[in-house]
mmCIF file of C-alpha atoms and ligand atoms in Angstrom:
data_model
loop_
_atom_site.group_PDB
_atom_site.id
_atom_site.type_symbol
_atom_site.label_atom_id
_atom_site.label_comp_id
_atom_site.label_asym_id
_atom_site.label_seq_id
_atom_site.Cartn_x
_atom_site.Cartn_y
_atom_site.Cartn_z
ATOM 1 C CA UNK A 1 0.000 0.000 0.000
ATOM 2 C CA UNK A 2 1.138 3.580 -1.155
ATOM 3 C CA UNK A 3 2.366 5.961 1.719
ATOM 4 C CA UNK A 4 -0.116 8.433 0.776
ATOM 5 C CA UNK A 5 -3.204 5.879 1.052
ATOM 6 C CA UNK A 6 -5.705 7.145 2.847
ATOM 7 C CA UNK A 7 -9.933 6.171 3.698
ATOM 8 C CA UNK A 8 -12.047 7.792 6.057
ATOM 9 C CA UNK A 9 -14.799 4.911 7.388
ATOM 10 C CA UNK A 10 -17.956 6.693 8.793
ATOM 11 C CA UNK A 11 -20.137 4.070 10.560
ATOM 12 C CA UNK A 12 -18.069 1.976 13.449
ATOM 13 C CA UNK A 13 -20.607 -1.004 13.783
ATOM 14 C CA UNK A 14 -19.750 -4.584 13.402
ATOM 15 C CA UNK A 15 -19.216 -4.078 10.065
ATOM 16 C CA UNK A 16 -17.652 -1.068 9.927
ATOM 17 C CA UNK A 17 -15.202 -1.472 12.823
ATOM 18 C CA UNK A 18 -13.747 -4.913 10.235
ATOM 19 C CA UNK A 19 -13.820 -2.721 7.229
ATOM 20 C CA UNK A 20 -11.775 0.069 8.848
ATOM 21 C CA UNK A 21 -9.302 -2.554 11.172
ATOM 22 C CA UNK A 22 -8.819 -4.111 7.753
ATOM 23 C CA UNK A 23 -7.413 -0.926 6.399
ATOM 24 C CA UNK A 24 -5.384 -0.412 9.239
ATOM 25 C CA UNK A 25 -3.679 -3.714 9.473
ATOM 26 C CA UNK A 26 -2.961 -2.874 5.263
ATOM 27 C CA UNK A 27 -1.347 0.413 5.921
ATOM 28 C CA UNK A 28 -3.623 2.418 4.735
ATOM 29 C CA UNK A 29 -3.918 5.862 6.595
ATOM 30 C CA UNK A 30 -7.594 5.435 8.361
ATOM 31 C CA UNK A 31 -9.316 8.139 10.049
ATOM 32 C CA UNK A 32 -12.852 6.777 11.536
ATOM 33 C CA UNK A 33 -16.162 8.434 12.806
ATOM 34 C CA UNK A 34 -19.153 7.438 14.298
ATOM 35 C CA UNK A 35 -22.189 8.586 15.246
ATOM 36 C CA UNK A 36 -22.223 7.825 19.198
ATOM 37 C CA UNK A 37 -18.821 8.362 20.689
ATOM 38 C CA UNK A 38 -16.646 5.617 22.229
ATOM 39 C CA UNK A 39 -16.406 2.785 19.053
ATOM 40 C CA UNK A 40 -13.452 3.678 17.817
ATOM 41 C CA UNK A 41 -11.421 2.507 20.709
ATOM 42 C CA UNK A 42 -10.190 0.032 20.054
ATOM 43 C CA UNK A 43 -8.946 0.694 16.198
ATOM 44 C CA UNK A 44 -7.482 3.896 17.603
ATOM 45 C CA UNK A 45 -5.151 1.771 19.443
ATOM 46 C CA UNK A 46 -4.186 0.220 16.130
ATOM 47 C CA UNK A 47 -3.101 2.859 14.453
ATOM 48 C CA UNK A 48 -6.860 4.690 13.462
ATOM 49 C CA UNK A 49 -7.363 8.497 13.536
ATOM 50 C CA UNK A 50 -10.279 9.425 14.993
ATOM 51 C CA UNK A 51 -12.310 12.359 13.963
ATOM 52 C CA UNK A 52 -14.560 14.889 16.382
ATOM 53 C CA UNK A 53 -17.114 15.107 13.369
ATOM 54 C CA UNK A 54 -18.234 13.189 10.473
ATOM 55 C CA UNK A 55 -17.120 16.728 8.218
ATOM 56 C CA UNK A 56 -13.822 16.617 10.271
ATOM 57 C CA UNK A 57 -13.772 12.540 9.302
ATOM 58 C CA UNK A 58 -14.352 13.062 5.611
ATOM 59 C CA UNK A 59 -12.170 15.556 4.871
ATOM 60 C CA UNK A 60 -9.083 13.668 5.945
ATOM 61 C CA UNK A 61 -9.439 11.708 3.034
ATOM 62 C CA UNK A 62 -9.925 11.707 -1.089
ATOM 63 C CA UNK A 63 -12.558 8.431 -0.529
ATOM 64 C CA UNK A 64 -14.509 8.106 2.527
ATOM 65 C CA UNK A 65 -16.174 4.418 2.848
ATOM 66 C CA UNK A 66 -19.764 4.283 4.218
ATOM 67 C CA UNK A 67 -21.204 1.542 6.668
ATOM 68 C CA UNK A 68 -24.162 1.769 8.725
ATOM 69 C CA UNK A 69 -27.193 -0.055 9.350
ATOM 70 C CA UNK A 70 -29.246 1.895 5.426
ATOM 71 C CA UNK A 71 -29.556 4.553 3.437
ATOM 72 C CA UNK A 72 -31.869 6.799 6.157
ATOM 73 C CA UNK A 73 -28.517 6.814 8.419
ATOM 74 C CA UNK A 74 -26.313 7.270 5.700
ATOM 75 C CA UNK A 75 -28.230 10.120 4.311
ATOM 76 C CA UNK A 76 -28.734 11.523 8.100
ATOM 77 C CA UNK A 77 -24.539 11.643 8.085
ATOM 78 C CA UNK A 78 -23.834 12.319 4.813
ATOM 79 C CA UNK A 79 -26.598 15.510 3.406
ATOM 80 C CA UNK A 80 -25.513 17.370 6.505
ATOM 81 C CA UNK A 81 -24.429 20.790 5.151
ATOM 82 C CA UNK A 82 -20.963 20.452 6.426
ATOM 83 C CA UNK A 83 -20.555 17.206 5.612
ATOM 84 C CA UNK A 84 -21.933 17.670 1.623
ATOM 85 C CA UNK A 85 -19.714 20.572 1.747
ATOM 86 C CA UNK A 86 -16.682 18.937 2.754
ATOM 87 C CA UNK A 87 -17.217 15.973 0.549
ATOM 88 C CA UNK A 88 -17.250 18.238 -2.506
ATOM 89 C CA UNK A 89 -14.617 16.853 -5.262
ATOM 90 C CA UNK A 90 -14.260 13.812 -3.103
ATOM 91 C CA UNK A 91 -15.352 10.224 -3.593
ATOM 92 C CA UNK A 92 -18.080 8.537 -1.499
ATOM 93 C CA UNK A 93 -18.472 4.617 -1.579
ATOM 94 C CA UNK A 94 -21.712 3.380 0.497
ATOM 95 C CA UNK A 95 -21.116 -0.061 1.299
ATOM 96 C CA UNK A 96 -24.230 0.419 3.590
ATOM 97 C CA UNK A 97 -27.012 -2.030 3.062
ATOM 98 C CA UNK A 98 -30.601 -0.927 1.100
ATOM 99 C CA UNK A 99 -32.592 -1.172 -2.042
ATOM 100 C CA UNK A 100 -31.914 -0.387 -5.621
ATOM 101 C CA UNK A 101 -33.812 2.659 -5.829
ATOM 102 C CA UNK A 102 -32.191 4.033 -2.132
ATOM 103 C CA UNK A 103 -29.005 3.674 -4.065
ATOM 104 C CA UNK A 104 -30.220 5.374 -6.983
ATOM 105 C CA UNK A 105 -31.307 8.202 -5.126
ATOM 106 C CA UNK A 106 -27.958 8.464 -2.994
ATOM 107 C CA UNK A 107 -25.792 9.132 -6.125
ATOM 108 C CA UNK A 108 -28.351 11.227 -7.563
ATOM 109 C CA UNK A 109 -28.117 13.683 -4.686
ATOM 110 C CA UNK A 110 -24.295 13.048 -4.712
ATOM 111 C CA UNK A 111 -24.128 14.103 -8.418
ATOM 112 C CA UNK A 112 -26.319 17.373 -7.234
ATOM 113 C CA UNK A 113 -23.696 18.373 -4.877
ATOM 114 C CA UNK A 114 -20.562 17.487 -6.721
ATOM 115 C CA UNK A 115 -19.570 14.483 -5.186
ATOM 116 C CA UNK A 116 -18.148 11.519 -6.681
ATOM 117 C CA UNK A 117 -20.154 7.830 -5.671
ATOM 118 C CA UNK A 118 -20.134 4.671 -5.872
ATOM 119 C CA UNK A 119 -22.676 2.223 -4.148
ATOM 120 C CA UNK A 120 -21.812 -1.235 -3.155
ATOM 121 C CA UNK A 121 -22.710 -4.057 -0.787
ATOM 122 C CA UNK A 122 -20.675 -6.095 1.270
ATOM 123 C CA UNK A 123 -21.597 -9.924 0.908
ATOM 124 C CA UNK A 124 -19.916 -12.069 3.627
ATOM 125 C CA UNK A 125 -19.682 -11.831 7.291
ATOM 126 C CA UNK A 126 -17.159 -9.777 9.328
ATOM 127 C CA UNK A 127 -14.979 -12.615 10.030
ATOM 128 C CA UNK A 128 -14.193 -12.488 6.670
ATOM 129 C CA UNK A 129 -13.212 -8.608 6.120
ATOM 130 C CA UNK A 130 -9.658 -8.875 5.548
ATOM 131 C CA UNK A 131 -9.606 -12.127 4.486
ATOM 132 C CA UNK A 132 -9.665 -13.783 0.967
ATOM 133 C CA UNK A 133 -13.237 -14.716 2.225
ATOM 134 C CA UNK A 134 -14.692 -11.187 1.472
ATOM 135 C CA UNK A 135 -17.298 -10.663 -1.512
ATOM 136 C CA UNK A 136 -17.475 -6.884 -2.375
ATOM 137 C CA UNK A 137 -19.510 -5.403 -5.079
ATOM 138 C CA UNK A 138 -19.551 -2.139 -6.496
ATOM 139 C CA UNK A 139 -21.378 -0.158 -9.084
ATOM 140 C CA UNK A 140 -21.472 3.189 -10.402
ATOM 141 C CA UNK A 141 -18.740 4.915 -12.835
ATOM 142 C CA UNK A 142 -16.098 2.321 -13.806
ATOM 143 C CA UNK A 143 -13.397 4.753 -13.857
ATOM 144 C CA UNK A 144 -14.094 6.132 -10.562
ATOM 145 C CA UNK A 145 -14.167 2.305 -9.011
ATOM 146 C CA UNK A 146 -11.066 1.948 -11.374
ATOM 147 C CA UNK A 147 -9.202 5.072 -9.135
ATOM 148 C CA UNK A 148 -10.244 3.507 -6.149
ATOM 149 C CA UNK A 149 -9.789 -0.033 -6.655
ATOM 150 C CA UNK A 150 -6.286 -0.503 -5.232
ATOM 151 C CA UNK A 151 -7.260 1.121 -1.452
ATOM 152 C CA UNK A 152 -10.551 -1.377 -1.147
ATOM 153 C CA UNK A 153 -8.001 -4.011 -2.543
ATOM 154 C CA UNK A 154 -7.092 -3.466 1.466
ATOM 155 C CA UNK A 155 -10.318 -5.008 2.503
ATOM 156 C CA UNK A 156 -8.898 -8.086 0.980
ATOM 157 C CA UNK A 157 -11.606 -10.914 -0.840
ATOM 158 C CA UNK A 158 -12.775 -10.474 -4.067
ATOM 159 C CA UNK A 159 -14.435 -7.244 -5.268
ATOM 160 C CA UNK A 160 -16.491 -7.250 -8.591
ATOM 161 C CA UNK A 161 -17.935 -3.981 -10.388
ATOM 162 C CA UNK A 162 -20.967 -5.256 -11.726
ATOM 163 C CA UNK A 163 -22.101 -2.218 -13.846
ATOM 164 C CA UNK A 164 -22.814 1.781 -14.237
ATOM 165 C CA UNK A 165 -26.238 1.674 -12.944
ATOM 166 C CA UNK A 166 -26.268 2.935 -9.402
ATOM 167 C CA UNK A 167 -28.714 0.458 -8.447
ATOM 168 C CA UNK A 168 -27.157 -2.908 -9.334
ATOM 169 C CA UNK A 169 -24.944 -3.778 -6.834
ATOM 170 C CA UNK A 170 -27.933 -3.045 -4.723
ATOM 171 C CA UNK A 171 -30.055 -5.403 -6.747
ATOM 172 C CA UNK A 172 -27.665 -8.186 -6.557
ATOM 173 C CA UNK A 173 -27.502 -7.540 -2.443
ATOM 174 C CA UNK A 174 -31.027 -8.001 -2.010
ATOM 175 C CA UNK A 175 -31.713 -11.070 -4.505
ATOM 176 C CA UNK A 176 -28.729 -12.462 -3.177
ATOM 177 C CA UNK A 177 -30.173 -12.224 0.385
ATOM 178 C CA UNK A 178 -33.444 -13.116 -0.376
ATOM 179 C CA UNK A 179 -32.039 -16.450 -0.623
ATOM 180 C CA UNK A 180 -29.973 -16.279 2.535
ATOM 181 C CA UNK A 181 -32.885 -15.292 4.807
ATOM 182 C CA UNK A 182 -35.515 -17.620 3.209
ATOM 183 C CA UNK A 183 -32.635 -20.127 3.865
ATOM 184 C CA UNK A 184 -31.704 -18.819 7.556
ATOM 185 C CA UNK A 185 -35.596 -19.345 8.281
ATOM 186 C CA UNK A 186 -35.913 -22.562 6.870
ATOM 187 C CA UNK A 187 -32.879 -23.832 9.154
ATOM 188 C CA UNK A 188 -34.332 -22.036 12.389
ATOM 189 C CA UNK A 189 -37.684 -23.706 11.868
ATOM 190 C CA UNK A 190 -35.964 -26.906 11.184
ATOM 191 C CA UNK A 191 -34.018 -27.274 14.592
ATOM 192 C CA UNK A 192 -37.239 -26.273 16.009
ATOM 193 C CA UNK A 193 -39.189 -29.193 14.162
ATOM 194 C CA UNK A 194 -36.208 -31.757 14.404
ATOM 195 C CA UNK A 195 -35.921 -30.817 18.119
ATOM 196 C CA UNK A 196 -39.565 -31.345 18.682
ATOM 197 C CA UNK A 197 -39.064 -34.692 17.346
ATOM 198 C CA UNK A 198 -36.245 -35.329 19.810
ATOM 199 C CA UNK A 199 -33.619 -34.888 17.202
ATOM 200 C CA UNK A 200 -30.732 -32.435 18.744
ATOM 201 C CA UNK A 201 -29.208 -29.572 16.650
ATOM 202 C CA UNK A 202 -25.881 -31.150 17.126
ATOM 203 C CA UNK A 203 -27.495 -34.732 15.802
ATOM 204 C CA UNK A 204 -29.133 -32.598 12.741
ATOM 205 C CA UNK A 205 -26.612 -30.119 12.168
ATOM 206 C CA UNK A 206 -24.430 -32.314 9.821
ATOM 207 C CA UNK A 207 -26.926 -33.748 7.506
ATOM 208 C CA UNK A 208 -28.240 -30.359 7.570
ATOM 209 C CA UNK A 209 -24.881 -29.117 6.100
ATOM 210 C CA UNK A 210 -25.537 -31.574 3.150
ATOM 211 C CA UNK A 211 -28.432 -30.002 2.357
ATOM 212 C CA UNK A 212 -26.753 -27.212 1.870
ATOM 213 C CA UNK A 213 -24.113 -28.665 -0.168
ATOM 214 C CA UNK A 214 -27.255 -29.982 -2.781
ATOM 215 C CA UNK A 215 -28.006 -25.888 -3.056
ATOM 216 C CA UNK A 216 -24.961 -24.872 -5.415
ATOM 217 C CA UNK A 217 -26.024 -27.405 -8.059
ATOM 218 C CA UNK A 218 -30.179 -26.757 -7.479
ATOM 219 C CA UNK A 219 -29.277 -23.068 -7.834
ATOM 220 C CA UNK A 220 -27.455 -23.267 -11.224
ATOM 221 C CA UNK A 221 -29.741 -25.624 -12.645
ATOM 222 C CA UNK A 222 -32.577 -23.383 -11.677
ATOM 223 C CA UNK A 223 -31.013 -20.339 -13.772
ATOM 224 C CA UNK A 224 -30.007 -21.646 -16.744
ATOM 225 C CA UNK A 225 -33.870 -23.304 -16.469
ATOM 226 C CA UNK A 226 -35.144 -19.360 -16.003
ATOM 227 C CA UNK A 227 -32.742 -18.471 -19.142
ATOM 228 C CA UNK A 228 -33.648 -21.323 -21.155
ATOM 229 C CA UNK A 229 -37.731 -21.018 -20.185
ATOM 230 C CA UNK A 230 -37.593 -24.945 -19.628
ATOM 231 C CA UNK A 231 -39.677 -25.741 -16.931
ATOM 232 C CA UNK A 232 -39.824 -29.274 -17.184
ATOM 233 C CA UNK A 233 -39.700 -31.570 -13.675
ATOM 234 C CA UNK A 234 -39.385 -35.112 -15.027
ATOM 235 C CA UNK A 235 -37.235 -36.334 -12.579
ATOM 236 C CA UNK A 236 -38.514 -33.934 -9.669
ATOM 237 C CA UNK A 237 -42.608 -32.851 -10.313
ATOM 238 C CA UNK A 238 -43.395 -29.655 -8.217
ATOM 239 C CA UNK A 239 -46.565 -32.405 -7.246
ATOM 240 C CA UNK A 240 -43.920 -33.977 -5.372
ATOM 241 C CA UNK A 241 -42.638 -30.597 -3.772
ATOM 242 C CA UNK A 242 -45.676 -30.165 -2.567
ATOM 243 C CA UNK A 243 -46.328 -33.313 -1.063
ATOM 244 C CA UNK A 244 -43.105 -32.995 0.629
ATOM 245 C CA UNK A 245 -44.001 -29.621 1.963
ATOM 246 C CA UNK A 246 -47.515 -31.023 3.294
ATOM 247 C CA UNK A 247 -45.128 -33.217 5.592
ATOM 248 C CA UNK A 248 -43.269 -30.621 7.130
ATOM 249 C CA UNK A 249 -46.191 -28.279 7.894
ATOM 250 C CA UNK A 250 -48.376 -31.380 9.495
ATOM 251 C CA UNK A 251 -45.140 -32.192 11.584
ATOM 252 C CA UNK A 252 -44.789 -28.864 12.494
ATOM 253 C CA UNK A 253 -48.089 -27.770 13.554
ATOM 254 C CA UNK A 254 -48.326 -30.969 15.370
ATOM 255 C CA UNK A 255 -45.995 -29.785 17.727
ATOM 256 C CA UNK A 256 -47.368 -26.309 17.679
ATOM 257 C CA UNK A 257 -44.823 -24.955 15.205
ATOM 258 C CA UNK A 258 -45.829 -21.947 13.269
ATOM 259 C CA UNK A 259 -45.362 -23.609 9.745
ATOM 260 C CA UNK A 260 -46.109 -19.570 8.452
ATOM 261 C CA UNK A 261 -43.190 -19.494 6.019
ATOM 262 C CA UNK A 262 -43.790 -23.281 4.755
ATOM 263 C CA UNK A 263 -46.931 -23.303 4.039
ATOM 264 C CA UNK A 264 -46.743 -19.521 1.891
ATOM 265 C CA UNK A 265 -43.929 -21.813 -0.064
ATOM 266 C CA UNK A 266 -46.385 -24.666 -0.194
ATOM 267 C CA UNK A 267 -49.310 -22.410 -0.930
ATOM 268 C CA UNK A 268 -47.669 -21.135 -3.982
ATOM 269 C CA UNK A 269 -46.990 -24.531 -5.415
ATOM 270 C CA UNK A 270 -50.478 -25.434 -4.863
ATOM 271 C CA UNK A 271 -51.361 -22.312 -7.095
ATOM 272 C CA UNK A 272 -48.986 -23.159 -9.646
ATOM 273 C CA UNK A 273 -50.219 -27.033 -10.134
ATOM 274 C CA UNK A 274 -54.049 -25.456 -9.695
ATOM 275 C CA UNK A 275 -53.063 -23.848 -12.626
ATOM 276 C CA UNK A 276 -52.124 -26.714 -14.853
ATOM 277 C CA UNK A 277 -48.553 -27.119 -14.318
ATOM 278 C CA UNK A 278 -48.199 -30.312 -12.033
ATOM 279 C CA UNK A 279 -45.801 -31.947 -14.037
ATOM 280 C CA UNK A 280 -43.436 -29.035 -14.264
ATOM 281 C CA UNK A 281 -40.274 -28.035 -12.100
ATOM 282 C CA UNK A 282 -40.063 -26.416 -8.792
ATOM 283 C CA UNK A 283 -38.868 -23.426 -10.985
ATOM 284 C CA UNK A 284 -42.200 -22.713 -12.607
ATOM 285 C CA UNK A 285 -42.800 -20.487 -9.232
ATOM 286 C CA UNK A 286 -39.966 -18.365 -10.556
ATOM 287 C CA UNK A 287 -43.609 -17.758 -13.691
ATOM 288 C CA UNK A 288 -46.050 -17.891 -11.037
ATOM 289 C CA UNK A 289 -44.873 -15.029 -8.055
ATOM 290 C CA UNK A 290 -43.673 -12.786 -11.152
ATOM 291 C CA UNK A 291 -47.494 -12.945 -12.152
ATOM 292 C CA UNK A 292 -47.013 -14.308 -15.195
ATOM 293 C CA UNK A 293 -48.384 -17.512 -15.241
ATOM 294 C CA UNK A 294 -51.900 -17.835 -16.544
ATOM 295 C CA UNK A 295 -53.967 -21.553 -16.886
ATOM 296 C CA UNK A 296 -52.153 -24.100 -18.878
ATOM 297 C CA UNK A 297 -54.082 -24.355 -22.381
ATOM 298 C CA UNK A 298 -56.662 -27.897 -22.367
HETATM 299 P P1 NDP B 301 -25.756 -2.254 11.779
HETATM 300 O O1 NDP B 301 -26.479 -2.642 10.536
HETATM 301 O O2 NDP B 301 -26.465 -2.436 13.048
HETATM 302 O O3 NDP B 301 -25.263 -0.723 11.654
HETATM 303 C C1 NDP B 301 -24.727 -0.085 12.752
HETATM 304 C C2 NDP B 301 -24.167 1.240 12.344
HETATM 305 O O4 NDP B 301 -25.191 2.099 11.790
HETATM 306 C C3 NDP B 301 -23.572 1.969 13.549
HETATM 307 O O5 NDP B 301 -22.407 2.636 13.136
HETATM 308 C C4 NDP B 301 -24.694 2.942 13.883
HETATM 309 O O6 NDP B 301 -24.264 4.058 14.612
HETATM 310 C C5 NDP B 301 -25.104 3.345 12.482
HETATM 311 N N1 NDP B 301 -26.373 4.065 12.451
HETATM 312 C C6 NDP B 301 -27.606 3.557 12.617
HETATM 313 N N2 NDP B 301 -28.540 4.544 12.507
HETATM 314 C C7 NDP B 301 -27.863 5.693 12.274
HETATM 315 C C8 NDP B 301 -28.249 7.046 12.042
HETATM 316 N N3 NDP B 301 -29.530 7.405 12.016
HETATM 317 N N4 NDP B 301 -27.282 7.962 11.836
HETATM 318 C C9 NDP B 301 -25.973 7.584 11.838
HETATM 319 N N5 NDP B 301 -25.529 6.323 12.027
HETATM 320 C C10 NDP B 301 -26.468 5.380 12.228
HETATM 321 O O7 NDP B 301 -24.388 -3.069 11.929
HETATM 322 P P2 NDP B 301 -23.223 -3.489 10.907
HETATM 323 O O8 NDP B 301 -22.067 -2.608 11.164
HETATM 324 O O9 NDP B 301 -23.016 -4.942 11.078
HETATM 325 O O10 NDP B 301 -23.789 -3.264 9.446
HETATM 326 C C11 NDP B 301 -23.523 -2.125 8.671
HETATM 327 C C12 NDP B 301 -23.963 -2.420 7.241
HETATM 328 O O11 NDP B 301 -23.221 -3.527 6.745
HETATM 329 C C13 NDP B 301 -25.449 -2.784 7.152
HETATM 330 O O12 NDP B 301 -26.025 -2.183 6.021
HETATM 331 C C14 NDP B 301 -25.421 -4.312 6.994
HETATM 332 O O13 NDP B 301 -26.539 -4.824 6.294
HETATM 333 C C15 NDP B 301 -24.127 -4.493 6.208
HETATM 334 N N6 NDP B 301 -23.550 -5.839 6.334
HETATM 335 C C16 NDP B 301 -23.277 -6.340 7.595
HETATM 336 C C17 NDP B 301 -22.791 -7.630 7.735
HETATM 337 C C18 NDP B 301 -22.444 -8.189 9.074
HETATM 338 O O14 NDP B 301 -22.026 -9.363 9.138
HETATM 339 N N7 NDP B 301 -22.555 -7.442 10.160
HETATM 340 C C19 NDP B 301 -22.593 -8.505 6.551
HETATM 341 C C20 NDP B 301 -22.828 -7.845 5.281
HETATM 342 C C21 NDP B 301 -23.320 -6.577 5.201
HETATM 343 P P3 NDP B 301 -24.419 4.080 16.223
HETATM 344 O O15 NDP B 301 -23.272 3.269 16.738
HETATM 345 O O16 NDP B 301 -24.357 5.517 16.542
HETATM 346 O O17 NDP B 301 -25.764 3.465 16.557
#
């Protein structure tokens, strides 16, 4: 890392407390600020600057890295007047957490007050800031991520600029974690069922992981069936989906176990082979919850 490297990190959460110790431990110059006093501690003792205001924090630096909880607290740091002001001719890149259009909206007002942005999301778990276990993704102006490119290098992991269109890397965050929070439920209302059962979370746990290991094969087949438009289930019917889900709900309310998120899965199923397409794929929901899908013809 260049002696002259330099990040400001506004936002000293879990998150944001890895992202700036990660620049620290690199070498990179690292002056932090955050919105209740006292988190900075720690990194201060490593070698962090700390700043008495978010304006004093951003003007330390030529790119100042966002990361708090979404895009109301990053706008409630960043449009303060002395903060827009100070950020003039500087870059801003909000790895904070929110929706496409949020994003949008945050470089739009950037653009308004002269100040170079870039959105992004961060994709992995603290543990893994500074670590080749980081997923980073950026978008916005190429050149700008370009310029910046070797200082979030420091983060370690991979980082990917998926397009210009603020709102992308946005997009991928929240289809990427639709899947991990659909997932995260299914595996909390599993130990609860299993448990019920007198199976123990240790006992399940590692057939549980090879579940898990079937999902990397069941995702990519799913895609290239969404890019192909085959929907065929030969070897796996969503009529026996369903059937399967009907198992898991009855065991689960048996025990008193809200089945809630099972049975909207196992409701839309239902709705798809209502509408004519039993003998399709799983992945003909991807048709039916975009609206799309309308009675199969005879
Ligand atoms: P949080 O999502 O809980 O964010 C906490 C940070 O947000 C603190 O710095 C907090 O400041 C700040 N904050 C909240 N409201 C405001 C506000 N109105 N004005 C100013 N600052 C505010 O914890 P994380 O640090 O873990 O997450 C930060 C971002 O990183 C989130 O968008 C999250 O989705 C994302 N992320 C987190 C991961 C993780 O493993 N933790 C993984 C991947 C992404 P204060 O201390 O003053 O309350």
């Amino acid at each position: 890392m260049s002696a002259e490297s330099a990040v400001t990190v506004l936002g000293l959460g879990p998150m944001g407390r890895a992202l700036a110790g990660a620049f620290v431990a690199a070498g990179v110059r690292t002056t932090v600020w955050n919105r209740t006093q006292g988190r900075d501690t720690e990194l201060v003792g490593r070698g962090a600057l700390p700043a008495a205001s978010a304006a004093e924090a951003v003007a330390a630096s030529d790119l100042t890295v966002v990361c708090v909880v979404d895009y109301d607290a990053s706008d409630a740091v960043l449009r303060r007047e002395d903060v827009a002001a100070a950020l003039k001719g500087r870059t801003v890149a909000n790895l904070s957490a929110d929706t496409p259009t949020r994003a949008r909206d945050a470089a739009a007002w950037a653009a308004d007050q002269g100040i170079r942005y870039l959105d992004g999301a961060i994709m992995t778990p603290t543990s893994t800031i500074g670590t080749p276990h980081g997923v980073f993704i950026y978008s916005g102006p190429k050149d700008l991520y370009g310029e910046h490119q070797p200082v979030l290098a420091a983060l370690g992991g991979a980082h990917t600029h998926l397009g210009e269109d603020f709102g992308r890397a946005a997009a991928y965050d929240v289809a990427l974690l639709d899947i991990f929070w659909t997932t995260m439920a299914g595996c909390a209302h599993a130990l609860a069922v299993a448990r019920a059962e007198g199976v123990g979370p240790a006992e399940l746990a590692p057939f549980a992981k090879g579940i898990g290991a079937i999902l990397p094969e069941a995702i990519e087949g799913m895609a290239a069936g969404v890019a192909a438009e085959d929907y065929s289930g030969e070897t796996n019917p969503i009529t026996s989906s369903a059937s399967s889900m009907k198992h898991i709900i009855a065991t689960s309310e048996s025990h008193g176990i809200d089945a809630g998120v099972m049975r909207a899965a196992a409701g839309q199923a239902q709705r798809v082979i209502g509408l004519g397409y039993g003998t399709d794929g799983f992945v003909r929901l991807t048709e039916l919850v975009a609206g799309r899908l309308n009675r199969a013809a005879g």
